CSV table of C-alpha atoms and ligand atoms in Angstrom, one decimal:
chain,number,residue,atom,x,y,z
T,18,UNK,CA,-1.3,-34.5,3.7
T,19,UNK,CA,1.7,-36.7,5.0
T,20,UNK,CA,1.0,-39.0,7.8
T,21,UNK,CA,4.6,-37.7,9.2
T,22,UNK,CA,3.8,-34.3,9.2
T,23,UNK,CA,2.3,-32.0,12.4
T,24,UNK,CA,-1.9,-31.6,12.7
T,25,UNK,CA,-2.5,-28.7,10.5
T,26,UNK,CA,-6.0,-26.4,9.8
T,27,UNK,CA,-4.2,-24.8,6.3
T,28,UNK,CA,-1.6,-24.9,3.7
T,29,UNK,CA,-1.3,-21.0,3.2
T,30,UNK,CA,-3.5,-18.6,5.6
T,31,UNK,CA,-3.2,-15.1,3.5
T,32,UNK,CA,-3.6,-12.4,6.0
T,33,UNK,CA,-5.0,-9.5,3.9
T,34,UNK,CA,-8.0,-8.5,1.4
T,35,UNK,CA,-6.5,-6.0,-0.9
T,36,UNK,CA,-5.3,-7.0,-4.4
T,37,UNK,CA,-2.1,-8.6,-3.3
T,38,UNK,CA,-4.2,-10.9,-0.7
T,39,UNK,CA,-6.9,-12.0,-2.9
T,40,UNK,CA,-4.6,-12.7,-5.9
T,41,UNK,CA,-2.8,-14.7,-3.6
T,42,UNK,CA,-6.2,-15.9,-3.4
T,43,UNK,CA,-7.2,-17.1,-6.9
T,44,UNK,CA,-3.7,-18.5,-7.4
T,45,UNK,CA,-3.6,-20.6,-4.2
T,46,UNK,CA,-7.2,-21.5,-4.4
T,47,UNK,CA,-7.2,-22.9,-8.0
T,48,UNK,CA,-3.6,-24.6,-7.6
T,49,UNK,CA,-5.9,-26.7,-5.2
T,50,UNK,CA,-3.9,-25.4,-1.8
T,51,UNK,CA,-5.8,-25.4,0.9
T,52,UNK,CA,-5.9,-21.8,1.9
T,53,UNK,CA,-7.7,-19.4,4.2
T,54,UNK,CA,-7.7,-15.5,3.1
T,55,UNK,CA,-8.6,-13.5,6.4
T,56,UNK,CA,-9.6,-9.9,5.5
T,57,UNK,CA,-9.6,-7.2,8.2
T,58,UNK,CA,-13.0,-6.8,9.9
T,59,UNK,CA,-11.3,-3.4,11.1
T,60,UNK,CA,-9.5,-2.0,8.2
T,61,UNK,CA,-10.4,-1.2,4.7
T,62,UNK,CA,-8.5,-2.0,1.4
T,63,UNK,CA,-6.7,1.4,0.2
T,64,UNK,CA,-7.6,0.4,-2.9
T,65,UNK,CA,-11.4,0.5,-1.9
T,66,UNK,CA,-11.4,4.4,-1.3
T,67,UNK,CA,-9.8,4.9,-4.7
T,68,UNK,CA,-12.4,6.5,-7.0
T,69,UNK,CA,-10.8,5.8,-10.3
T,70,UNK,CA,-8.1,3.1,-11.4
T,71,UNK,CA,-7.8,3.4,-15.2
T,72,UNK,CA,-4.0,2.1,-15.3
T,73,UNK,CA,-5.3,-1.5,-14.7
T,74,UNK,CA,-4.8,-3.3,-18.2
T,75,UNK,CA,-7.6,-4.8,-19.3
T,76,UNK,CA,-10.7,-2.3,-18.0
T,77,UNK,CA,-9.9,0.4,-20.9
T,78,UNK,CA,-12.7,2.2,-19.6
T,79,UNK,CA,-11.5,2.4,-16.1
T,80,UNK,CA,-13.0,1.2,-12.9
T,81,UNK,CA,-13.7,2.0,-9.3
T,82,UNK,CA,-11.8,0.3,-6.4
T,83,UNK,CA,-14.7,-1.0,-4.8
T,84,UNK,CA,-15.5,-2.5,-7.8
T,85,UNK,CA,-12.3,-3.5,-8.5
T,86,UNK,CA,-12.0,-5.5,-5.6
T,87,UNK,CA,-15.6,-6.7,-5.9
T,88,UNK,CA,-14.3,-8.5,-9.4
T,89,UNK,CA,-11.3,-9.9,-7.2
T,90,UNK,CA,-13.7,-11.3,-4.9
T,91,UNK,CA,-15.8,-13.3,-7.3
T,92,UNK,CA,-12.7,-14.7,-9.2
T,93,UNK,CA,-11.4,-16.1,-5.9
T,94,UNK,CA,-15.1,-17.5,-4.8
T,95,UNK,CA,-15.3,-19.1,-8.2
T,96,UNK,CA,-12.4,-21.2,-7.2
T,97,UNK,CA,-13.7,-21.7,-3.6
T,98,UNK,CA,-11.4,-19.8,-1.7
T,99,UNK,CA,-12.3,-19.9,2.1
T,100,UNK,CA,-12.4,-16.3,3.2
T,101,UNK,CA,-13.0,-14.9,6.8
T,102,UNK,CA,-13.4,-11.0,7.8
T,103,UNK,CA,-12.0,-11.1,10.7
T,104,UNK,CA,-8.9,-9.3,12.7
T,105,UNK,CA,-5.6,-11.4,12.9
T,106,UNK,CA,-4.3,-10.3,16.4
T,107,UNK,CA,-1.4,-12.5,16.6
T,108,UNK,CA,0.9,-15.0,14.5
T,109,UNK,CA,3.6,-17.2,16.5
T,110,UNK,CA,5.6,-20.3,15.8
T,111,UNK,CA,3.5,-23.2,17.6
T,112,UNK,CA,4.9,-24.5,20.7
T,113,UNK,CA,5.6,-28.3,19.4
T,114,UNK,CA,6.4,-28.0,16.0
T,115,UNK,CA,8.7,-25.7,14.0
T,116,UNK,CA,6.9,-26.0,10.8
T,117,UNK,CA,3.4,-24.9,11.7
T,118,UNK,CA,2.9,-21.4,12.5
T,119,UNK,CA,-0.5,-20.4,15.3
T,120,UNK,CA,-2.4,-17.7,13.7
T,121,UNK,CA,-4.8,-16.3,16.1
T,122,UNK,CA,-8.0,-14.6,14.7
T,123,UNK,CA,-10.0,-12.9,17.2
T,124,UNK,CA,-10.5,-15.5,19.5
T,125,UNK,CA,-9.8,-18.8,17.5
T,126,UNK,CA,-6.1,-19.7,16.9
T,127,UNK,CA,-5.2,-22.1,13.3
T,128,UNK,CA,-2.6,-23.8,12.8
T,129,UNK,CA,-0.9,-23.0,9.2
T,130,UNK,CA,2.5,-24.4,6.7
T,131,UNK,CA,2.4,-20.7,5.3
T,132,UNK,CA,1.6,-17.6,5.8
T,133,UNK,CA,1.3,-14.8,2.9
T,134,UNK,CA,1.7,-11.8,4.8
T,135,UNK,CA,-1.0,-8.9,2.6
T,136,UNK,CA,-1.9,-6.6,5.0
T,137,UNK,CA,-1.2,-2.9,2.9
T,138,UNK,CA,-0.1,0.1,4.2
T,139,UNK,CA,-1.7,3.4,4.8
T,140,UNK,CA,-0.9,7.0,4.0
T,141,UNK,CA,-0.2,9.0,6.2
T,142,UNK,CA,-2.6,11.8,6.9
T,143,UNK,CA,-1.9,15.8,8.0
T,144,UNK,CA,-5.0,15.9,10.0
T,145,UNK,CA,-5.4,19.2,8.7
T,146,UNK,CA,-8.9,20.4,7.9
T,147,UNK,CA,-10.6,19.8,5.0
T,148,UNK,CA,-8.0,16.7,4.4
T,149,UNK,CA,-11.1,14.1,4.5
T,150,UNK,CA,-13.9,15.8,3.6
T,151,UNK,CA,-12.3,16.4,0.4
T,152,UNK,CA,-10.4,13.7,-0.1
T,153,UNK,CA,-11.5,12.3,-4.1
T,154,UNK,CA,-12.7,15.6,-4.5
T,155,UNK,CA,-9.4,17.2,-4.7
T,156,UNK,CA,-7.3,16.0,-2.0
T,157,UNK,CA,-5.6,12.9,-3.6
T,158,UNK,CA,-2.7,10.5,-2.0
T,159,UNK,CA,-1.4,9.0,-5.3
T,160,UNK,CA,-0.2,10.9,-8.2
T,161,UNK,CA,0.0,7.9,-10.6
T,162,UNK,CA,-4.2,7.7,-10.1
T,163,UNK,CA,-5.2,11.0,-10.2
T,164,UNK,CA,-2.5,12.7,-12.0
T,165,UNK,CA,-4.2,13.1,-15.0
T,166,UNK,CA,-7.5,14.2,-13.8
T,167,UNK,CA,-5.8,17.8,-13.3
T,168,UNK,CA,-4.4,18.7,-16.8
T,169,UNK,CA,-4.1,22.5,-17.0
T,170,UNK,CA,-4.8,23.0,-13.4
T,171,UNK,CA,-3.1,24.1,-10.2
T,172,UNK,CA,-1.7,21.4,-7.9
T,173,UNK,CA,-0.3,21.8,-4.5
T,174,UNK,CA,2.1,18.8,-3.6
T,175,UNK,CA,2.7,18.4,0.5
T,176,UNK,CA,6.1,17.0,1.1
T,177,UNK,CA,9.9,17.3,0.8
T,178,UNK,CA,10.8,13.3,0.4
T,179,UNK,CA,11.0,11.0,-2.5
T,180,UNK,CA,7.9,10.9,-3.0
T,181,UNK,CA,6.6,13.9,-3.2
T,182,UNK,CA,8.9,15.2,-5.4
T,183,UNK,CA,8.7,12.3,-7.9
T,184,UNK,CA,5.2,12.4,-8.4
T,185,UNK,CA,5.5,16.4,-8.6
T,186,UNK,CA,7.8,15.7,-11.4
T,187,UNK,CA,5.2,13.2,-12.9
T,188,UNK,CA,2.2,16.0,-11.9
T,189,UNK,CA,4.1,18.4,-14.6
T,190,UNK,CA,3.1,16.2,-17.8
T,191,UNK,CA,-0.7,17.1,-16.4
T,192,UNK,CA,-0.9,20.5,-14.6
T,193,UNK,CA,-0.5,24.0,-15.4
T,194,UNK,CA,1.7,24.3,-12.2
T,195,UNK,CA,3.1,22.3,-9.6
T,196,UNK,CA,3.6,24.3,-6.1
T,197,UNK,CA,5.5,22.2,-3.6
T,198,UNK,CA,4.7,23.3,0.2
T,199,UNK,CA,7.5,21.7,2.3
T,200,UNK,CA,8.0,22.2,6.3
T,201,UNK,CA,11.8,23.1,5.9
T,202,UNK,CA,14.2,25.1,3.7
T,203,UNK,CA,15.6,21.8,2.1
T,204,UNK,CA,14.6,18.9,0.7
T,205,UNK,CA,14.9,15.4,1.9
T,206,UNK,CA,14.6,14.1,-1.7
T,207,UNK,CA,17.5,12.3,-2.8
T,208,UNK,CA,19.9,14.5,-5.1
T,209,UNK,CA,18.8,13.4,-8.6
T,210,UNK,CA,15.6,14.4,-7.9
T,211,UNK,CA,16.1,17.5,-6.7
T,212,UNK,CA,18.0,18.9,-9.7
T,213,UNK,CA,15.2,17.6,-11.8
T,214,UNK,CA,13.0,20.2,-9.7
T,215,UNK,CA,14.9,22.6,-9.5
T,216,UNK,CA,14.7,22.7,-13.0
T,217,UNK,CA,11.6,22.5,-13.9
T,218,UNK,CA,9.6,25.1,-14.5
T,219,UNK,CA,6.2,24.3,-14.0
T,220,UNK,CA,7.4,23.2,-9.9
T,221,UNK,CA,7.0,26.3,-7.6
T,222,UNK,CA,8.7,25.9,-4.2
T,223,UNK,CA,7.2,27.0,-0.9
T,224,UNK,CA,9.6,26.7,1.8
T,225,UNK,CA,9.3,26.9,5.9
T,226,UNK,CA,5.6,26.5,5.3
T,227,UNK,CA,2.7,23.7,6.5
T,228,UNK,CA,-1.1,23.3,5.2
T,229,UNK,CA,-3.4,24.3,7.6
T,230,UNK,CA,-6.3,24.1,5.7
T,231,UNK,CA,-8.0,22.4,2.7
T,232,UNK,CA,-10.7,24.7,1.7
T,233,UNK,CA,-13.5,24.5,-1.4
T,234,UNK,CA,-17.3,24.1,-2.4
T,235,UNK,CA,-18.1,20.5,-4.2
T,236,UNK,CA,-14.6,20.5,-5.1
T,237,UNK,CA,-11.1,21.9,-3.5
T,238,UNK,CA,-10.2,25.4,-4.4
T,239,UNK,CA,-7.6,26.2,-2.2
T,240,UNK,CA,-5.5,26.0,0.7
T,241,UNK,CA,-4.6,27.8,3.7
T,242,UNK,CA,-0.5,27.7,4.7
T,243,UNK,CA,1.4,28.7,7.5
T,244,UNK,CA,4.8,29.9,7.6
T,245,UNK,CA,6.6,28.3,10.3
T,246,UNK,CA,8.8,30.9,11.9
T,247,UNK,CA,6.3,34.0,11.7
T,248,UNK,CA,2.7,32.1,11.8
T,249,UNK,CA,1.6,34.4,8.9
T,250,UNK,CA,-1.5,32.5,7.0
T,251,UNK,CA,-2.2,32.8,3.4
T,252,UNK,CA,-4.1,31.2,0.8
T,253,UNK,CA,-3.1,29.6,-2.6
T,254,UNK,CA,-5.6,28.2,-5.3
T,255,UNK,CA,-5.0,25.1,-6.4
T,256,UNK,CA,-7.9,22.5,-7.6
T,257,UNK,CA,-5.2,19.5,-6.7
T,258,UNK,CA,-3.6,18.6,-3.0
T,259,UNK,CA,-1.4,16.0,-3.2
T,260,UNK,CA,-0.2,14.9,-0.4
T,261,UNK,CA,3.2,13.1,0.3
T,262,UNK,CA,4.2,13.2,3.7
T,263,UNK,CA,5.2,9.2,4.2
T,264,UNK,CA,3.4,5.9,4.6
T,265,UNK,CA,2.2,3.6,7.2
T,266,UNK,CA,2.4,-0.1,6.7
T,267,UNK,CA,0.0,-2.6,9.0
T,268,UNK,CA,3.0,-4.7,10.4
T,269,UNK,CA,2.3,-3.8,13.9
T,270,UNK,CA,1.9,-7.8,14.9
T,271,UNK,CA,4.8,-8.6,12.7
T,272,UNK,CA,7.2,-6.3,14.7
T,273,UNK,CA,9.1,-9.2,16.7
T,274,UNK,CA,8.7,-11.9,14.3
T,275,UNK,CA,9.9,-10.3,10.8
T,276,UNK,CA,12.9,-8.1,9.9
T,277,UNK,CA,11.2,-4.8,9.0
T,278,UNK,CA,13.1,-1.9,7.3
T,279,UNK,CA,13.0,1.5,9.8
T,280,UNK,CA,10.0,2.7,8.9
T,281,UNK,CA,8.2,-1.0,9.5
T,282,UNK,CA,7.6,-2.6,6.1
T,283,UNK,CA,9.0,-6.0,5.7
T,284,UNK,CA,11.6,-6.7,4.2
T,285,UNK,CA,11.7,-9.9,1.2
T,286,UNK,CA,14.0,-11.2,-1.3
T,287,UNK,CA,13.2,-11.2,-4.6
T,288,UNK,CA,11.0,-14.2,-4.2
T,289,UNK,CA,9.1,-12.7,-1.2
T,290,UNK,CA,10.4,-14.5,1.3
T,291,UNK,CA,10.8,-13.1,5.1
T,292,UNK,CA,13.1,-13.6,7.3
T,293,UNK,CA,10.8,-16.1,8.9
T,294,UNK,CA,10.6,-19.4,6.7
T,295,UNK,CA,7.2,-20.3,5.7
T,296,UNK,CA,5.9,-16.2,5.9
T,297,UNK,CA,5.6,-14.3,2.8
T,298,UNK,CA,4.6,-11.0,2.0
T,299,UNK,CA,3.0,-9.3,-0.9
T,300,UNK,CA,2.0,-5.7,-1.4
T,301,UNK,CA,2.2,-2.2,-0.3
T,302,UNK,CA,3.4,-3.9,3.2
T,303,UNK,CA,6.6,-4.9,2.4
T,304,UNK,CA,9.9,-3.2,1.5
T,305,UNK,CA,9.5,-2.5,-2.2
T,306,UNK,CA,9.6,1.3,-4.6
T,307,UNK,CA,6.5,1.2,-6.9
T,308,UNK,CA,3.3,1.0,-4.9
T,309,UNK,CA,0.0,0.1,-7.2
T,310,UNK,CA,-2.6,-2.2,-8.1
T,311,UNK,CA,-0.7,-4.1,-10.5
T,312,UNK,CA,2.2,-4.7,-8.9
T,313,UNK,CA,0.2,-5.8,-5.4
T,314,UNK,CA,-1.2,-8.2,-7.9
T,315,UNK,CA,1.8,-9.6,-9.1
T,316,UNK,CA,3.5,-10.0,-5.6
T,317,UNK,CA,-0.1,-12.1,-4.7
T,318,UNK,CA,1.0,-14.4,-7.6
T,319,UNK,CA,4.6,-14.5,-7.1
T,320,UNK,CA,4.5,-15.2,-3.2
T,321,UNK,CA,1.9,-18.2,-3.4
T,322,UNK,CA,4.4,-19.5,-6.1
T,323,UNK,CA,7.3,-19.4,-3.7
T,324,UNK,CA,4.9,-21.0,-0.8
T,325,UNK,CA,3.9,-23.4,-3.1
T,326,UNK,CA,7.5,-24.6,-3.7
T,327,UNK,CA,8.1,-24.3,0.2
T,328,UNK,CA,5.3,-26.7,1.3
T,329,UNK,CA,6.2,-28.9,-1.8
T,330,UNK,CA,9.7,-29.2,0.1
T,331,UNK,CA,8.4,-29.4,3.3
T,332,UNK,CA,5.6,-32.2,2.6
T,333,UNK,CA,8.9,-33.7,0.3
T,334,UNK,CA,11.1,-33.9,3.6
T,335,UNK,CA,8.4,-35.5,5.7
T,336,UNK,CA,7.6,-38.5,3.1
M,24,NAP,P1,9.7,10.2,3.7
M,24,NAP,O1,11.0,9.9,3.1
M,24,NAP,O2,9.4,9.8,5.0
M,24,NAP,O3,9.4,11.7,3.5
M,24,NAP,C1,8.2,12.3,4.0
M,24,NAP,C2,8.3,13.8,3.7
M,24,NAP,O4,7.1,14.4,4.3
M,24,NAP,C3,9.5,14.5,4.4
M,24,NAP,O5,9.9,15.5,3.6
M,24,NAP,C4,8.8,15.1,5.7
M,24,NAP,O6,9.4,16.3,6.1
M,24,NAP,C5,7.4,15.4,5.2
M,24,NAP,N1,6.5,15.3,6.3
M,24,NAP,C6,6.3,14.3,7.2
M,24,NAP,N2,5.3,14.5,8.1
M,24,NAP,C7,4.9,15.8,7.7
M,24,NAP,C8,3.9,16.7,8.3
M,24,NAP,N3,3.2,16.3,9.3
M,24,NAP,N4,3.7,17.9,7.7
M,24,NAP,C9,4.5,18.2,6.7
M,24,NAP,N5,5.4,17.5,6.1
M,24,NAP,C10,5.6,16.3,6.6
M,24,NAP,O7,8.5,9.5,2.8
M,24,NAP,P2,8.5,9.1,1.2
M,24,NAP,O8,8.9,10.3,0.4
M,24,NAP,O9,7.1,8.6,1.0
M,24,NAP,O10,9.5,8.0,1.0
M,24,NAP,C11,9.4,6.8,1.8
M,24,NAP,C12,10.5,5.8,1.4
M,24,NAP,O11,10.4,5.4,0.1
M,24,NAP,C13,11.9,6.5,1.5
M,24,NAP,O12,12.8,5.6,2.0
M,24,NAP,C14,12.2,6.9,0.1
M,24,NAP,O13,13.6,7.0,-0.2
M,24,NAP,C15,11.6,5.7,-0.7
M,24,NAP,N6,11.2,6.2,-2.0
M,24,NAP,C16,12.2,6.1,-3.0
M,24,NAP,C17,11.9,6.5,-4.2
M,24,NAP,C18,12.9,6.4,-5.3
M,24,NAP,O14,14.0,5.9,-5.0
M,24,NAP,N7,12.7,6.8,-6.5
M,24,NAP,C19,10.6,7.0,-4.6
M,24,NAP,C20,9.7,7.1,-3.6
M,24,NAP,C21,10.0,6.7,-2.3
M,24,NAP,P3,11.0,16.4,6.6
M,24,NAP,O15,11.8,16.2,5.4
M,24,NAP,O16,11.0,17.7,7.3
M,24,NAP,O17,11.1,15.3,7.6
């Protein structure tokens, strides 16, 4: 460390312990940067609820998340990455210097060069019944995943965005049928993708209509919907939900310091960087279209790259 520059606890403080944090993790911690991954004591990786991940190269035979992140875990510790699970409550610019960002964790504040920003997103949930109980045993959040578990089945898809009709269009190399329930009598998929809906002919459209109910033994069998302008209930059998009704980043503490797109997931160039110099972010937080392990991954690697090149120049400067 320079003699000119501030007191400071870290080089990079990665705030996050799914796959974009704790590659950050491996790639900080062997470059020899002295780095602190914090992973939530309150929140769990999505990735650790995922039963099956069999798109990551390398594990032909296909792996759960848990596990997943287990092997994550063990790479980073092998390069001696400090690692604390505990909740970040607050991240500031410190009082005397412009360069060193105050990270508070629970009650102990640390003074950091960097930040890599990790902290995932969520999807977000009906909160109808039957959503968690059978969630992995039926209900599924990400077509890319589970897609092919349902080849020659029924599928329900929940949603009228992007989303949910991309990955009904990707549901049709796998299922028998794809029956879109959607709360309106349009779309708010963009154009393009509505054509390519329309027409195909394994996608059913249900309009005016919400799930009310998951329903099923060991595994889904149905659900219940409701029309929206008469009430009327009735069932469809489906052995797939899918359900695409929008996502939730974690950015919440980020709200005043980062530029965030609408919907609250923060916005990078190409090389990750915020709008706040120093602060990265990687991952299903940040603005970006393809959501998955592999590409959290990647963003871990590429934002300690560009921190890397920032301290360089910042330590530079100070000499
Ligand atoms: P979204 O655009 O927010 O769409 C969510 C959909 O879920 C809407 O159709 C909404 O209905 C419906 N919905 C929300 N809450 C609901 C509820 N409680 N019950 C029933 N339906 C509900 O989310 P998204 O499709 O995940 O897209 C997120 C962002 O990523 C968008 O900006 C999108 O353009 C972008 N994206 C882009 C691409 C692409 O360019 N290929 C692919 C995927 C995502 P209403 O329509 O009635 O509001």
């Amino acid at each position: 460390m320079s003699a000119k520059l501030p007191q400071y606890d870290y080089d990079i403080i990665i705030i996050g312990g799914g796959p974009a944090g704790y590659s950050a993790g491996i790639y900080a911690a062997r470059a020899g940067l002295k780095t602190l991954l914090v992973e939530g004591a309150s929140t769990v990786s999505q990735i650790t609820i995922t039963d099956l991940i069999e798109n990551y190269p390398g594990i032909s035979e296909g792996i759960n998340g848990f596990d997943l992140m287990q092997l994550f875990k063990k790479q980073a510790l092998k390069f001696d990455l400090e690692i604390m699970a505990k909740d970040v409550v607050a991240v500031k610019k410190n009082d005397s210097s412009p360069i060193i960002w105050d990270v508070t964790i629970e009650e102990t504040t640390l003074k950091t060069l960097s930040l890599i920003v990790a902290t995932g997103a969520h999807w977000r949930n009906l909160g109808a019944p039957g959503e968690t109980e059978f969630a992995g045993k039926g209900v599924s959040y990400c077509a890319t995943c589970d897609g092919p578990f349902y080849r020659e089945r029924n599928v329900i898809v929940v949603g009228g965005g992007d989303t949910a009709i991309q990955e009904a269009l990707f549901l049709t190399h796998f299922a028998k049928k794809v029956t879109v329930i959607h709360r309106r009598d349009r779309l708010r998929a963009a154009g393009i993708l509505q054509k390519r809906a329309f027409a195909e002919k394994k996608i059913e459209f249900v309009w005016n209509a919400t799930l009310t109910e998951v329903s099923g033994g060991d595994f889904v069998n149905g659900v219940k919907i409701a029309d929206v302008h008469s009430g009327k209930i009735s069932e469809i059998e489906a052995e797939g939900v899918f359900i695409f009704v929008g996502r939730l980043p974690h950015t919440e503490i980020f709200r005043d310091l980062l530029a965030l797109d609408p919907t609250g997931f923060i916005k990078t160039d190409e090389n990750l960087k915020t709008s706040a110099a120093g602060i990265f972010a990687a991952g299903d937080c940040r603005v970006k279209l393809f959501r998955q392990v592999i590409t959290a991954a990647g963003d871990g690697a590429n934002a300690i790259h560009s921190a890397e090149l920032y301290i360089e120049d910042l330590k530079g400067e100070t000499y």
